[in-house]
Amino acid sequence: MNKTGKVQRRPSRAGGPTPAPRDPWLRPILLVALLWAAVLGWASATHRLPAWVVPAWLGLNVWMFVVYWRDKWAAQRGQWRTPESSLHVWSLLGGWPGARIAQQVLRHKSRKEAFQSTYWVTVLVHVVGVSGLLFGQARGLLP
């Protein structure tokens, strides 16, 4: 406490605000993204998916991180924002790992419950849809 009776906070070493603690889910998210990349790589190697899918998926996820970064930057400056529906469409198309990593690293859209609920639905629909396509082909159920 200082002389006026108010609690003083210790400044961080750099003199700025204390950084938020790292999300404990970031590492598991990265592992799940790598596992999904391995599934897509297997599907491409076994000709269940075209060869361009994996590089396109990687590019989409880098793009998603950039879009989230740009949206946070715009939010901090009161500028035009990326519509949430666009973020969800890109996640549904396969950019969900990049989106989730950006949410955690940038601390953007990670606490908005309605957004997170829709985000997780897009992840589920994407993974179930692609898995159904891949494993339906493996069983001869799809062409």
Short mmCIF file of C-alpha atoms in Angstrom, two decimals:
data_model
loop_
_atom_site.label_atom_id
_atom_site.label_comp_id
_atom_site.label_asym_id
_atom_site.label_seq_id
_atom_site.Cartn_x
_atom_site.Cartn_y
_atom_site.Cartn_z
CA MET A 1 0.00 0.00 0.00
CA ASN A 2 1.06 3.52 -0.62
CA LYS A 3 0.66 6.51 1.75
CA THR A 4 -2.95 7.09 0.68
CA GLY A 5 -3.96 3.53 1.60
CA LYS A 6 -4.37 2.35 -1.99
CA VAL A 7 -2.89 -0.91 -3.20
CA GLN A 8 -0.02 -0.38 -5.59
CA ARG A 9 0.66 -2.87 -8.34
CA ARG A 10 4.19 -3.88 -9.07
CA PRO A 11 5.23 -2.86 -12.57
CA SER A 12 6.35 -5.57 -14.91
CA ARG A 13 10.04 -5.82 -15.73
CA ALA A 14 9.57 -4.02 -19.04
CA GLY A 15 7.55 -1.28 -17.39
CA GLY A 16 4.38 -2.12 -19.34
CA PRO A 17 1.34 -4.14 -18.40
CA THR A 18 1.82 -7.69 -17.19
CA PRO A 19 1.27 -10.09 -20.12
CA ALA A 20 -1.66 -12.50 -20.01
CA PRO A 21 -0.71 -16.05 -19.06
CA ARG A 22 -0.29 -18.54 -21.87
CA ASP A 23 -3.33 -20.64 -22.67
CA PRO A 24 -2.77 -24.25 -21.54
CA TRP A 25 -4.76 -25.43 -24.57
CA LEU A 26 -2.39 -23.95 -27.15
CA ARG A 27 -0.05 -26.95 -27.28
CA PRO A 28 -2.90 -29.52 -27.60
CA ILE A 29 -4.45 -27.37 -30.34
CA LEU A 30 -1.16 -27.43 -32.24
CA LEU A 31 -0.96 -31.22 -31.83
CA VAL A 32 -4.52 -31.68 -33.12
CA ALA A 33 -3.72 -29.44 -36.10
CA LEU A 34 -0.63 -31.55 -36.86
CA LEU A 35 -2.68 -34.73 -36.57
CA TRP A 36 -5.28 -33.33 -38.96
CA ALA A 37 -2.48 -32.31 -41.36
CA ALA A 38 -1.20 -35.92 -41.20
CA VAL A 39 -4.69 -37.23 -42.03
CA LEU A 40 -4.90 -34.87 -45.01
CA GLY A 41 -1.37 -35.88 -46.07
CA TRP A 42 -2.33 -39.56 -45.89
CA ALA A 43 -5.47 -38.86 -47.93
CA SER A 44 -3.43 -37.03 -50.52
CA ALA A 45 -0.74 -39.76 -50.65
CA THR A 46 -3.39 -42.46 -51.13
CA HIS A 47 -5.14 -40.38 -53.82
CA ARG A 48 -8.30 -39.88 -51.76
CA LEU A 49 -7.68 -36.14 -52.08
CA PRO A 50 -5.95 -34.22 -54.87
CA ALA A 51 -2.30 -33.32 -54.28
CA TRP A 52 -3.08 -29.59 -54.09
CA VAL A 53 -5.31 -29.97 -51.01
CA VAL A 54 -2.55 -30.06 -48.37
CA PRO A 55 -0.64 -26.98 -49.62
CA ALA A 56 -3.95 -25.15 -50.04
CA TRP A 57 -4.98 -26.14 -46.50
CA LEU A 58 -1.66 -24.89 -45.10
CA GLY A 59 -2.05 -21.62 -47.00
CA LEU A 60 -5.64 -21.25 -45.78
CA ASN A 61 -4.51 -21.61 -42.18
CA VAL A 62 -1.77 -19.02 -42.56
CA TRP A 63 -4.38 -16.78 -44.20
CA MET A 64 -6.73 -17.32 -41.24
CA PHE A 65 -4.07 -16.21 -38.78
CA VAL A 66 -3.47 -13.06 -40.84
CA VAL A 67 -7.23 -12.34 -41.06
CA TYR A 68 -7.60 -12.63 -37.27
CA TRP A 69 -4.54 -10.42 -36.76
CA ARG A 70 -5.99 -7.82 -39.16
CA ASP A 71 -9.39 -7.99 -37.45
CA LYS A 72 -7.88 -7.43 -34.02
CA TRP A 73 -5.80 -4.55 -35.36
CA ALA A 74 -8.93 -3.00 -36.88
CA ALA A 75 -10.91 -3.51 -33.66
CA GLN A 76 -8.26 -1.67 -31.65
CA ARG A 77 -8.45 1.27 -34.06
CA GLY A 78 -12.21 1.39 -34.60
CA GLN A 79 -11.86 0.50 -38.28
CA TRP A 80 -13.78 -1.83 -40.59
CA ARG A 81 -13.94 -5.36 -39.18
CA THR A 82 -14.11 -8.77 -40.81
CA PRO A 83 -17.67 -10.09 -40.40
CA GLU A 84 -17.92 -13.01 -37.97
CA SER A 85 -19.83 -14.97 -40.59
CA SER A 86 -16.78 -14.74 -42.89
CA LEU A 87 -14.50 -16.01 -40.13
CA HIS A 88 -16.85 -18.94 -39.61
CA VAL A 89 -17.05 -19.78 -43.32
CA TRP A 90 -13.26 -19.86 -43.57
CA SER A 91 -13.11 -22.11 -40.49
CA LEU A 92 -15.72 -24.40 -42.01
CA LEU A 93 -13.66 -24.67 -45.20
CA GLY A 94 -10.66 -25.92 -43.21
CA GLY A 95 -9.06 -22.86 -41.64
CA TRP A 96 -10.14 -23.85 -38.14
CA PRO A 97 -6.62 -24.68 -36.82
CA GLY A 98 -5.21 -21.33 -37.94
CA ALA A 99 -8.26 -19.59 -36.52
CA ARG A 100 -7.92 -21.29 -33.15
CA ILE A 101 -4.20 -20.63 -32.93
CA ALA A 102 -4.84 -16.96 -33.76
CA GLN A 103 -7.61 -16.77 -31.17
CA GLN A 104 -5.23 -17.98 -28.48
CA VAL A 105 -2.02 -16.24 -29.52
CA LEU A 106 -3.67 -12.91 -30.33
CA ARG A 107 -6.34 -13.16 -27.59
CA HIS A 108 -8.99 -12.29 -30.16
CA LYS A 109 -12.56 -13.66 -30.14
CA SER A 110 -11.49 -16.20 -27.52
CA ARG A 111 -13.92 -15.06 -24.81
CA LYS A 112 -17.00 -14.30 -26.88
CA GLU A 113 -19.24 -17.28 -26.06
CA ALA A 114 -21.62 -17.03 -29.05
CA PHE A 115 -18.67 -16.80 -31.43
CA GLN A 116 -16.91 -19.75 -29.79
CA SER A 117 -20.04 -21.91 -29.92
CA THR A 118 -20.43 -21.31 -33.65
CA TYR A 119 -16.69 -21.77 -34.19
CA TRP A 120 -16.75 -25.22 -32.56
CA VAL A 121 -19.76 -26.22 -34.68
CA THR A 122 -17.78 -25.29 -37.82
CA VAL A 123 -14.85 -27.41 -36.62
CA LEU A 124 -17.12 -30.38 -35.95
CA VAL A 125 -18.94 -30.08 -39.28
CA HIS A 126 -15.65 -29.76 -41.18
CA VAL A 127 -13.94 -32.71 -39.48
CA VAL A 128 -17.01 -34.98 -39.69
CA GLY A 129 -17.64 -34.02 -43.32
CA VAL A 130 -14.06 -34.56 -44.51
CA SER A 131 -13.69 -37.73 -42.43
CA GLY A 132 -16.94 -39.09 -43.86
CA LEU A 133 -15.70 -38.35 -47.36
CA LEU A 134 -12.29 -39.94 -46.79
CA PHE A 135 -13.40 -43.02 -44.91
CA GLY A 136 -16.50 -43.48 -47.04
CA GLN A 137 -14.16 -43.74 -50.03
CA ALA A 138 -11.89 -46.15 -48.14
CA ARG A 139 -14.84 -48.47 -47.54
CA GLY A 140 -16.05 -48.19 -51.12
CA LEU A 141 -19.19 -46.32 -50.11
CA LEU A 142 -18.27 -43.26 -52.17
CA PRO A 143 -16.64 -42.96 -55.59
#
